[in-house]
Structures are given as C-alpha cells and as structure tokens.
Short mmCIF file of C-alpha atoms and ligand atoms in Angstrom, two decimals:
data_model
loop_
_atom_site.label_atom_id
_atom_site.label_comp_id
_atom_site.label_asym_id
_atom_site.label_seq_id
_atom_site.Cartn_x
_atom_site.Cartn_y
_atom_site.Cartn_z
CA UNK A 1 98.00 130.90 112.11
CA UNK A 2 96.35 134.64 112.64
CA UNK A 3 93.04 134.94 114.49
CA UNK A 4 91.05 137.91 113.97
CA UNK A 5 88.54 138.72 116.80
CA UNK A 6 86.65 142.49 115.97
CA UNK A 7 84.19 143.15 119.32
CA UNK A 8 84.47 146.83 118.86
CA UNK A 9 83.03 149.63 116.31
CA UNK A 10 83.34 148.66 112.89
CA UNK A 11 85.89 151.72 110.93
CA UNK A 12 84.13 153.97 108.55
CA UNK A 13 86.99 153.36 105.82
CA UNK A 14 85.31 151.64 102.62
CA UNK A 15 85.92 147.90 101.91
CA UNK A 16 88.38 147.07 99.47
CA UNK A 17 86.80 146.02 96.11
CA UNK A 18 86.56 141.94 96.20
CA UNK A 19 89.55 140.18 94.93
CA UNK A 20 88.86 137.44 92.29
CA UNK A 21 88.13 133.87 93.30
CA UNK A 22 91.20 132.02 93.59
CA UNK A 23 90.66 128.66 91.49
CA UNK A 24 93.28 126.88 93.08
CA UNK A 25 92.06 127.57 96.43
CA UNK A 26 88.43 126.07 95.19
CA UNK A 27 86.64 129.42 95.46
CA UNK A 28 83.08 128.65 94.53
CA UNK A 29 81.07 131.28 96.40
CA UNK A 30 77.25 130.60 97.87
CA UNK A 31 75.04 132.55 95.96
CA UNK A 32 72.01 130.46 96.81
CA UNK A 33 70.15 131.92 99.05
CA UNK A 34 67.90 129.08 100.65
CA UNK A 35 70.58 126.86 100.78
CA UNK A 36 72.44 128.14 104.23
CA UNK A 37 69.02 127.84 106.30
CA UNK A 38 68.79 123.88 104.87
CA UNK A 39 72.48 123.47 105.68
CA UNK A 40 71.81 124.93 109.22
CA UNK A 41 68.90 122.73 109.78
CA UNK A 42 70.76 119.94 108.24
CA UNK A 43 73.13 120.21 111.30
CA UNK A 44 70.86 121.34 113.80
CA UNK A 45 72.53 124.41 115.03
CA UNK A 46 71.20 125.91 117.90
CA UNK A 47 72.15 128.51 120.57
CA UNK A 48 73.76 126.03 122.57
CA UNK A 49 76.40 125.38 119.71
CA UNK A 50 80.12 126.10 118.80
CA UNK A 51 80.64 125.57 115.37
CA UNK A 52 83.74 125.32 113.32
CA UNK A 53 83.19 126.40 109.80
CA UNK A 54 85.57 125.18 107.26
CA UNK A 55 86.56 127.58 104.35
CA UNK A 56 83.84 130.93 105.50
CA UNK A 57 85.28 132.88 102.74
CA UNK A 58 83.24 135.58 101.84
CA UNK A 59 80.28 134.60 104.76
CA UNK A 60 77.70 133.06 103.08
CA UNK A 61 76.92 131.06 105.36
CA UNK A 62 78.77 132.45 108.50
CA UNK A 63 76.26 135.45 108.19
CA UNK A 64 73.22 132.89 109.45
CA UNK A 65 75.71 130.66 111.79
CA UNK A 66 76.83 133.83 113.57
CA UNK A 67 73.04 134.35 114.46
CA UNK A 68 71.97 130.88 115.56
CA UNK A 69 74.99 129.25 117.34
CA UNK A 70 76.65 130.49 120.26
CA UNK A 71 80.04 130.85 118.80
CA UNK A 72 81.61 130.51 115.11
CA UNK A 73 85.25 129.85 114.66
CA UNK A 74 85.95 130.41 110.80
CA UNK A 75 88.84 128.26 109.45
CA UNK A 76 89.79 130.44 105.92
CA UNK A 77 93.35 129.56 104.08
CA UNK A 78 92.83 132.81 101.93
CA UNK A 79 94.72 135.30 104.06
CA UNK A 80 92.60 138.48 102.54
CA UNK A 81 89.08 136.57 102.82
CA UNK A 82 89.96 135.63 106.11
CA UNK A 83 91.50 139.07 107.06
CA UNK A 84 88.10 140.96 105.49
CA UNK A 85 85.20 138.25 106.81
CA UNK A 86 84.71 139.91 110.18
CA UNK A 87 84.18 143.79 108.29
CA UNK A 88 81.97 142.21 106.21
CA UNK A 89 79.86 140.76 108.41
CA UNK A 90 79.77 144.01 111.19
CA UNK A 91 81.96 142.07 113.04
CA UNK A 92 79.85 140.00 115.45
CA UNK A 93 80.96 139.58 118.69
CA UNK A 94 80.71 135.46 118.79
CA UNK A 95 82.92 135.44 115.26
CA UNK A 96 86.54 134.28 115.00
CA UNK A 97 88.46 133.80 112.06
CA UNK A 98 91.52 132.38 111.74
CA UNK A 99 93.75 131.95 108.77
CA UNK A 100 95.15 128.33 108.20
CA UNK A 101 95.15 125.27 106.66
CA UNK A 102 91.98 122.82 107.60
CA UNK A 103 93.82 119.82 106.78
CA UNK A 104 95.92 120.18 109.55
CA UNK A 105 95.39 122.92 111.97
CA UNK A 106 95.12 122.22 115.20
CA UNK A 107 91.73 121.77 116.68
CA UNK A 108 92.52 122.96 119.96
CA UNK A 109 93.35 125.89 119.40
CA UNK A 110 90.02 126.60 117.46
CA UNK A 111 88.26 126.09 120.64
CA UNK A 112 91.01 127.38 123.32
CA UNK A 113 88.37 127.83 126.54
CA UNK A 114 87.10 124.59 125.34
CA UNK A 115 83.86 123.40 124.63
CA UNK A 116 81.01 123.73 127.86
CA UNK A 117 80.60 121.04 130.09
CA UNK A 118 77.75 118.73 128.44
CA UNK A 119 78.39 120.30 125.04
CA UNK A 120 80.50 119.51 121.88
CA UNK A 121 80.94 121.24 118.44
CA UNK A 122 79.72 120.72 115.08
CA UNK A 123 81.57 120.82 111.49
CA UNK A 124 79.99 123.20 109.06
CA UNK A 125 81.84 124.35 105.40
CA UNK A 126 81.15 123.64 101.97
CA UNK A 127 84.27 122.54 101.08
CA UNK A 128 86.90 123.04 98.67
CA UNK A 129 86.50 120.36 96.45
CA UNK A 130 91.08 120.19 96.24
CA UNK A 131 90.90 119.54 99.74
CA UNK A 132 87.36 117.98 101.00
CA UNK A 133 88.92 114.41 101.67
CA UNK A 134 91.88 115.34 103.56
CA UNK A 135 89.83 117.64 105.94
CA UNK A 136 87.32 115.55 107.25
CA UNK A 137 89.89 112.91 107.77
CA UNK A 138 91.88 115.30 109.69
CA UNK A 139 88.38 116.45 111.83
CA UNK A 140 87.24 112.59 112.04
CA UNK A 141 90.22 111.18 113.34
CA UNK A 142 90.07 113.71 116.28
CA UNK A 143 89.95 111.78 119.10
CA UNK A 144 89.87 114.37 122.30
CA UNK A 145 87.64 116.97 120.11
CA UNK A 146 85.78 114.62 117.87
CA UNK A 147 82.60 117.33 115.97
CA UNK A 148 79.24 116.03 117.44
CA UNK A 149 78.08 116.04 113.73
CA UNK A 150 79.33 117.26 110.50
CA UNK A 151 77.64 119.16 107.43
CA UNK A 152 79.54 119.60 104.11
CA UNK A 153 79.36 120.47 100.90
CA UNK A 154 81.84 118.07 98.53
CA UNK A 155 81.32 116.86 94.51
CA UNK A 156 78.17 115.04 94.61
CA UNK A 157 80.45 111.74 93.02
CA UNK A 158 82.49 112.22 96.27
CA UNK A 159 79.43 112.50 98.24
CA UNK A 160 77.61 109.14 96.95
CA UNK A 161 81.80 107.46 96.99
CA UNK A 162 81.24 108.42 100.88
CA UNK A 163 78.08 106.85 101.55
CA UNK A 164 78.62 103.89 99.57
CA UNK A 165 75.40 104.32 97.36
CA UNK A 166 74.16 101.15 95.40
CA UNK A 167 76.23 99.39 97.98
CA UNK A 168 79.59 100.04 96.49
CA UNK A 169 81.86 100.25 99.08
CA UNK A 170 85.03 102.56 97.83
CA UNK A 171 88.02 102.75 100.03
CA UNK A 172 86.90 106.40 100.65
CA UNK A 173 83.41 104.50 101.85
CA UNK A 174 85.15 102.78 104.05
CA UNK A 175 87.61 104.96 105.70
CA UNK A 176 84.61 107.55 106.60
CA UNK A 177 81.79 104.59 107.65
CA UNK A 178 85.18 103.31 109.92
CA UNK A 179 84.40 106.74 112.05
CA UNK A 180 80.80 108.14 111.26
CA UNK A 181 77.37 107.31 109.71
CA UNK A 182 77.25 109.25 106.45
CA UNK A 183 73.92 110.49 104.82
CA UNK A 184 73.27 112.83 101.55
CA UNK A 185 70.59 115.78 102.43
CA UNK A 186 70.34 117.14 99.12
CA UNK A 187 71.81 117.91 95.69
CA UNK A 188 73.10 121.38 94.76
CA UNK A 189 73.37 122.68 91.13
CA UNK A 190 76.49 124.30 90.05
CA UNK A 191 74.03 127.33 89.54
CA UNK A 192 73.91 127.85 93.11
CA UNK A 193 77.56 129.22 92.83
CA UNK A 194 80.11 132.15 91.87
CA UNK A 195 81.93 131.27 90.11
CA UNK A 196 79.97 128.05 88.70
CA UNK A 197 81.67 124.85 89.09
CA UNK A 198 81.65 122.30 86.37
CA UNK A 199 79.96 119.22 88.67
CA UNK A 200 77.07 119.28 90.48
CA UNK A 201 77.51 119.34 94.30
CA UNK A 202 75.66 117.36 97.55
CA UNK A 203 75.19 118.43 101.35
CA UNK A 204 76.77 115.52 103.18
CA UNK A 205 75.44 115.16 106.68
CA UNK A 206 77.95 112.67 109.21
CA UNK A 207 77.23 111.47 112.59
CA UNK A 208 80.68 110.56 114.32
CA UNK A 209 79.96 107.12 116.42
CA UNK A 210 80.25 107.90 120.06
CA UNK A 211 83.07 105.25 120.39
CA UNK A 212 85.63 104.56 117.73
CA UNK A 213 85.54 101.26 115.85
CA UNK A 214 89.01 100.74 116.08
CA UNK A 215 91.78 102.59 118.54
CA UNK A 216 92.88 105.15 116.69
CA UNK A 217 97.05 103.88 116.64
CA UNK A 218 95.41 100.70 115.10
CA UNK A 219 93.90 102.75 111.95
CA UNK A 220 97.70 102.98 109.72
CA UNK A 221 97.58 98.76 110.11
CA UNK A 222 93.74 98.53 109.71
CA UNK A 223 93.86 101.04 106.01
CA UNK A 224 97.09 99.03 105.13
CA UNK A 225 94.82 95.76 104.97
CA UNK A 226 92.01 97.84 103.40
CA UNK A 227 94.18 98.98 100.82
CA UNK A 228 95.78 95.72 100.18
CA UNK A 229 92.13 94.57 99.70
CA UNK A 230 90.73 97.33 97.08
CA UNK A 231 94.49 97.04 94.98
CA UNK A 232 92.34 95.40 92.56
CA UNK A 233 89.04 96.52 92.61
CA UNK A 234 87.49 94.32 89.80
CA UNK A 235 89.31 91.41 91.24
CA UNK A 236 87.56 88.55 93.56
CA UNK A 237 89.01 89.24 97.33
CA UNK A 238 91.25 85.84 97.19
CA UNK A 239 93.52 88.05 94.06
CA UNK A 240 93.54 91.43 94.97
CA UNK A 241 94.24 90.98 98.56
CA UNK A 242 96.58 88.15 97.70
CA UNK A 243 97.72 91.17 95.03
CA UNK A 244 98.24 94.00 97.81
CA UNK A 245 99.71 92.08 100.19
CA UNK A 246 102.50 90.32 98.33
CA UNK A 247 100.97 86.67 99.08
CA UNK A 248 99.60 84.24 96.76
CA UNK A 249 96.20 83.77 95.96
CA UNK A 250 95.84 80.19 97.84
CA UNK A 251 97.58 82.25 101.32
CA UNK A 252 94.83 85.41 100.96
CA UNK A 253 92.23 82.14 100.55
CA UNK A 254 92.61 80.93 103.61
CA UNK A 255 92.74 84.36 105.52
CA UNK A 256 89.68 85.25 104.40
CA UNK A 257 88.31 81.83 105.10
CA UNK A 258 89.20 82.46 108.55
CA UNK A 259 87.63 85.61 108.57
CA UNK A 260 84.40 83.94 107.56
CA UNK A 261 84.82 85.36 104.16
CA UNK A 262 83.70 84.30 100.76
CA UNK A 263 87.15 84.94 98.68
CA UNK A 264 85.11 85.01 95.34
CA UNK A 265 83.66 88.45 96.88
CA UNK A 266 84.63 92.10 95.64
CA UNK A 267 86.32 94.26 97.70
CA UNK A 268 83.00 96.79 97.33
CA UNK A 269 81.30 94.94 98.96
CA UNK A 270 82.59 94.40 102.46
CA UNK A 271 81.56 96.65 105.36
CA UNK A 272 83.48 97.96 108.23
CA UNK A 273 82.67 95.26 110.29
CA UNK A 274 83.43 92.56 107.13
CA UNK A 275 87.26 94.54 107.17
CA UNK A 276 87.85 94.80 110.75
CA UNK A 277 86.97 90.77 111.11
CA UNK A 278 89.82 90.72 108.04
CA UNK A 279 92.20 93.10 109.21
CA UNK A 280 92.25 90.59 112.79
CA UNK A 281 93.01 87.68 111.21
CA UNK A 282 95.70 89.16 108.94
CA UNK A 283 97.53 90.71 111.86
CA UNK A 284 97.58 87.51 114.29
CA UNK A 285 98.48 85.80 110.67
CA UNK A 286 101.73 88.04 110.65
CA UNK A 287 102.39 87.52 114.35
CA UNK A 288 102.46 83.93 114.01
CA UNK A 289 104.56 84.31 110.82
CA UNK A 290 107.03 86.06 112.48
CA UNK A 291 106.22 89.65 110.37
CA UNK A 292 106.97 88.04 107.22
CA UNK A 293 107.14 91.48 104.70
CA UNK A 294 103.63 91.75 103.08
CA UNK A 295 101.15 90.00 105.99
N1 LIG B 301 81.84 129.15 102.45
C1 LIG B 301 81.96 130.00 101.29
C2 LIG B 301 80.68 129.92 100.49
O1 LIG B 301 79.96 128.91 100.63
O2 LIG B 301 80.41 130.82 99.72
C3 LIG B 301 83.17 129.63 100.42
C4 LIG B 301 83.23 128.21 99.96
S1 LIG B 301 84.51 127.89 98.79
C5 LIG B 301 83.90 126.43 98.00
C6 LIG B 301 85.83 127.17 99.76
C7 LIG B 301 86.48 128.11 100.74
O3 LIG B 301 87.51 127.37 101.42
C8 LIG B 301 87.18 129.30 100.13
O4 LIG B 301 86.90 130.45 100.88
C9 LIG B 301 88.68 128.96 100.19
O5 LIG B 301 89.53 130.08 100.25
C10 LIG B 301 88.72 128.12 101.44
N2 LIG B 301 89.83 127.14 101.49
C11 LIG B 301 90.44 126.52 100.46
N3 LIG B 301 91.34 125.64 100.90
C12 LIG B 301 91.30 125.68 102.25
C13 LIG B 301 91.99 124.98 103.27
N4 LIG B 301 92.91 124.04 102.98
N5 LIG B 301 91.73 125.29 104.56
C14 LIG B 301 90.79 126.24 104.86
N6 LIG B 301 90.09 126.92 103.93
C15 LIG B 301 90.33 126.64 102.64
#
C-alpha cells in the first residue's frame, strides 16, 4: 500500500497524457457534472468530515470533497491514477491517496491519527461495479471504524437487490439491511460516464445502525442459515431450508414453527428480524442435537 501526500508546490513538468480506462478495473469516469454536488449532499459532507472515497480515479468527485470536508483519504487500486490524482487536483493539502485494494485494506490505516473525538467518517465512491459488493461488506462489517453513513454508486439492479424494492428480500438484501438502512437517491444514465457503461446506474445512500444486530463472530453462523434458507429461492421456506441445510422438509417444518414462521413462506420475504428469530432456533436446534452435520 503507497500513500501519496503532496503539501508543497506543484512541479512545472507537464502531465502525462491520460492512460486508457482499464475495463477490468471498472473504469467508468464522472463526466456529469451536477452529479458530485447531489452525491455530496446525499451524504451530507461538511467541514467537520473525514471522508474515505472509494475508487477517486481521475477526481471527479474528490475535486468537490477536497473543498467541503476536512480531510479526503482516496482509496485507488490503479497505481498510475492513484500516483497522478494529487497533480491533478493542485495537490490539496487535506488529500491522501493511497494505492490498494478496497475490499480489504485496512481501515486503520486510512485514518492513522484517528477520527476527532465526537466525530466519525463517511463512505463516498462510485464504485466499480466488479467489486461494489465485496467493498461495502468489507466497510460494513467494520466494527471499531464503522462509516457514519455511506454514498455509492453501484448497477441500479444491485442497488434496488440492496434495498429490497417490491419487498423482495435477496440474500444481498439481507446481508446489507443485517448492518445498515439502505435508501436509493437517484438514478444515473450510463450517459453520465466515460467510457459509457452498458446499465444504468443508482446513488445508494446507507445509514450503518448505531449497534450491530448481531455480534459480529455470530455473522459466518447467522449467513450460513440465511443461505441455507434462499438455496431455493422459488421454494416455500419448509423445502429450501430443509434443502440447504441437509434436513428433511418435516425437520425445517418444525424449526420454523418454532420460530413463529409460516413454512409455506418464500425466503424473499423474511426480514432481518424474521432470520435472526430463525437463525436462534436453528442453532439451540444443533446444540441440543449434538451438532448433527447440516443444523
Ligand atoms: N470516482 C471516479 C469517477 O467517478 O469518475 C472513478 C470511478 S470508476 C467507476 C471506479 C474507480 O475505482 C476506478 O478509478 C478504478 O481504478 C477504481 N478501482 C477499481 N477496483 C478497485 C478496488 N478494488 N479498490 C479500489 N479502487 C478500485
């Protein structure tokens, strides 16, 4: 991982003429011009702010962040966007980028002095769409440095998956309503981008609950249930659970009977609180079956 901090003069040498996007590193640039300010509102930023944006690449929207929050920590994979970002911005003083992987770099050291007394940080990026799903599970799990709020860009089908719309719960739904209240701001044509994408895009706005649902060594056991539950989608509860867990139908009956469940229910269409109640009665159901393989 490289951090580049510029404070000083900027060099009079010319920039280097602008590499091509890289496709596999989902390089769809901002060319939009209203749609920073909205994504800035969106989150709120404010001088008060530290603000980790995902994927800055070439500063479309670091350019505004660098002037409304206190400080911007840029997280860019592309080692020559992330090398060239400061330059190109005049290299403001409250800018640092550093070159690594979002899906697992370590959030600490993005915000080494830590964040103020009182404060907290917020998620910006619009996101590589390769990647989106893996990275806010990495920044939602946090549990020391958890982002006061997050704003994203990601596929607009990944963006209504998220929030569940028409009340479809997807296993994606799930796993980001288990840690934060998830709302769409707005839709985003593919014409707002260089190079164009072929799917139109949505700002995703997430408020991380103050307190996790579950503790966060519980979540592998917790998604293991939910899993088990969605291995059939189109199935009623009693088969696809019975399905994912190895058990027969009449056995995943009277779990979810116990769970106050109606087994002739789809797996969409449980909330958190609906899996949590399941995910309980399956694991004192193991206990008491001495951790029979499956439950
Ligand atoms: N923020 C810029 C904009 O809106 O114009 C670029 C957005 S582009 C969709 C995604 C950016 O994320 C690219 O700069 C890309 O190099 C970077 N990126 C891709 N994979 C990444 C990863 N795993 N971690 C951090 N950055 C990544």
């Amino acid at each position: 991982m490289n951090a580049h901090r510029h404070t000083g003069t900027p060099p009079t040498a010319p920039s280097p003429s602008r590499p091509r996007p890289r496709k596999a590193l989902g390089q769809h640039f901002l060319v939009d011009r209203r749609l920073p300010g909205r994504i800035l509102r969106a989150a709120a930023v404010g001088p008060e702010d530290t603000v980790i944006e995902i994927g800055p690449g070439r500063g479309a929207l670091t350019r505004q962040l660098v002037e409304r929050a206190r400080e911007v920590v840029g997280v860019e994979m592309d080692p020559e966007l992330a090398a060239s970002l400061p330059e190109a911005l005049g290299y403001p003083g409250n800018l640092r980028v550093v070159q690594a992987d979002a899906r697992e770099v370590d959030t600490g050291s993005l915000i080494p002095e830590g964040i103020p007394a009182g404060g907290s940080y917020k998620l910006l990026g619009n996101l590589p769409y390769y990647a989106a799903n893996p990275i806010l599970r990495h920044f939602l799990e946090e549990v020391e440095l958890k982002p006061s709020r997050i704003v994203v860009m990601v596929q607009r089908e990944v963006a209504e998956s998220m929030v569940g719309a028409g009340g479809r719960m997807s296993l994606l739904a799930v796993s980001i309503h288990l840690y934060a209240v998830p709302r769409i701001i707005c839709d985003v044509p593919p014409s707002a981008f260089r190079p164009s994408p072929k799917v139109t895009s949505s700002v995703v706005r997430l408020d991380p609950h103050p307190v996790q649902a579950i503790e966060p060594q519980e979540a592998p056991d917790f998604f293991r249930v939910v899993r088990a539950g969605f291995s059939a989608p189109r199935k009623q509860l009693r088969n696809s659970l019975g399905l994912g867990l190895g058990i027969p139908a009449s056995e995943s009956q009277g779990l979810l009977e116990s769970a106050s469940l109606d087994p002739a229910r789809r797996p969409g269409s449980l909330v958190v609180e609906e899996w949590r109640a399941l995910w309980a009665v399956v694991r004192d159901h193991h206990v008491r079956s001495g951790g029979r393989p499956g439950v």
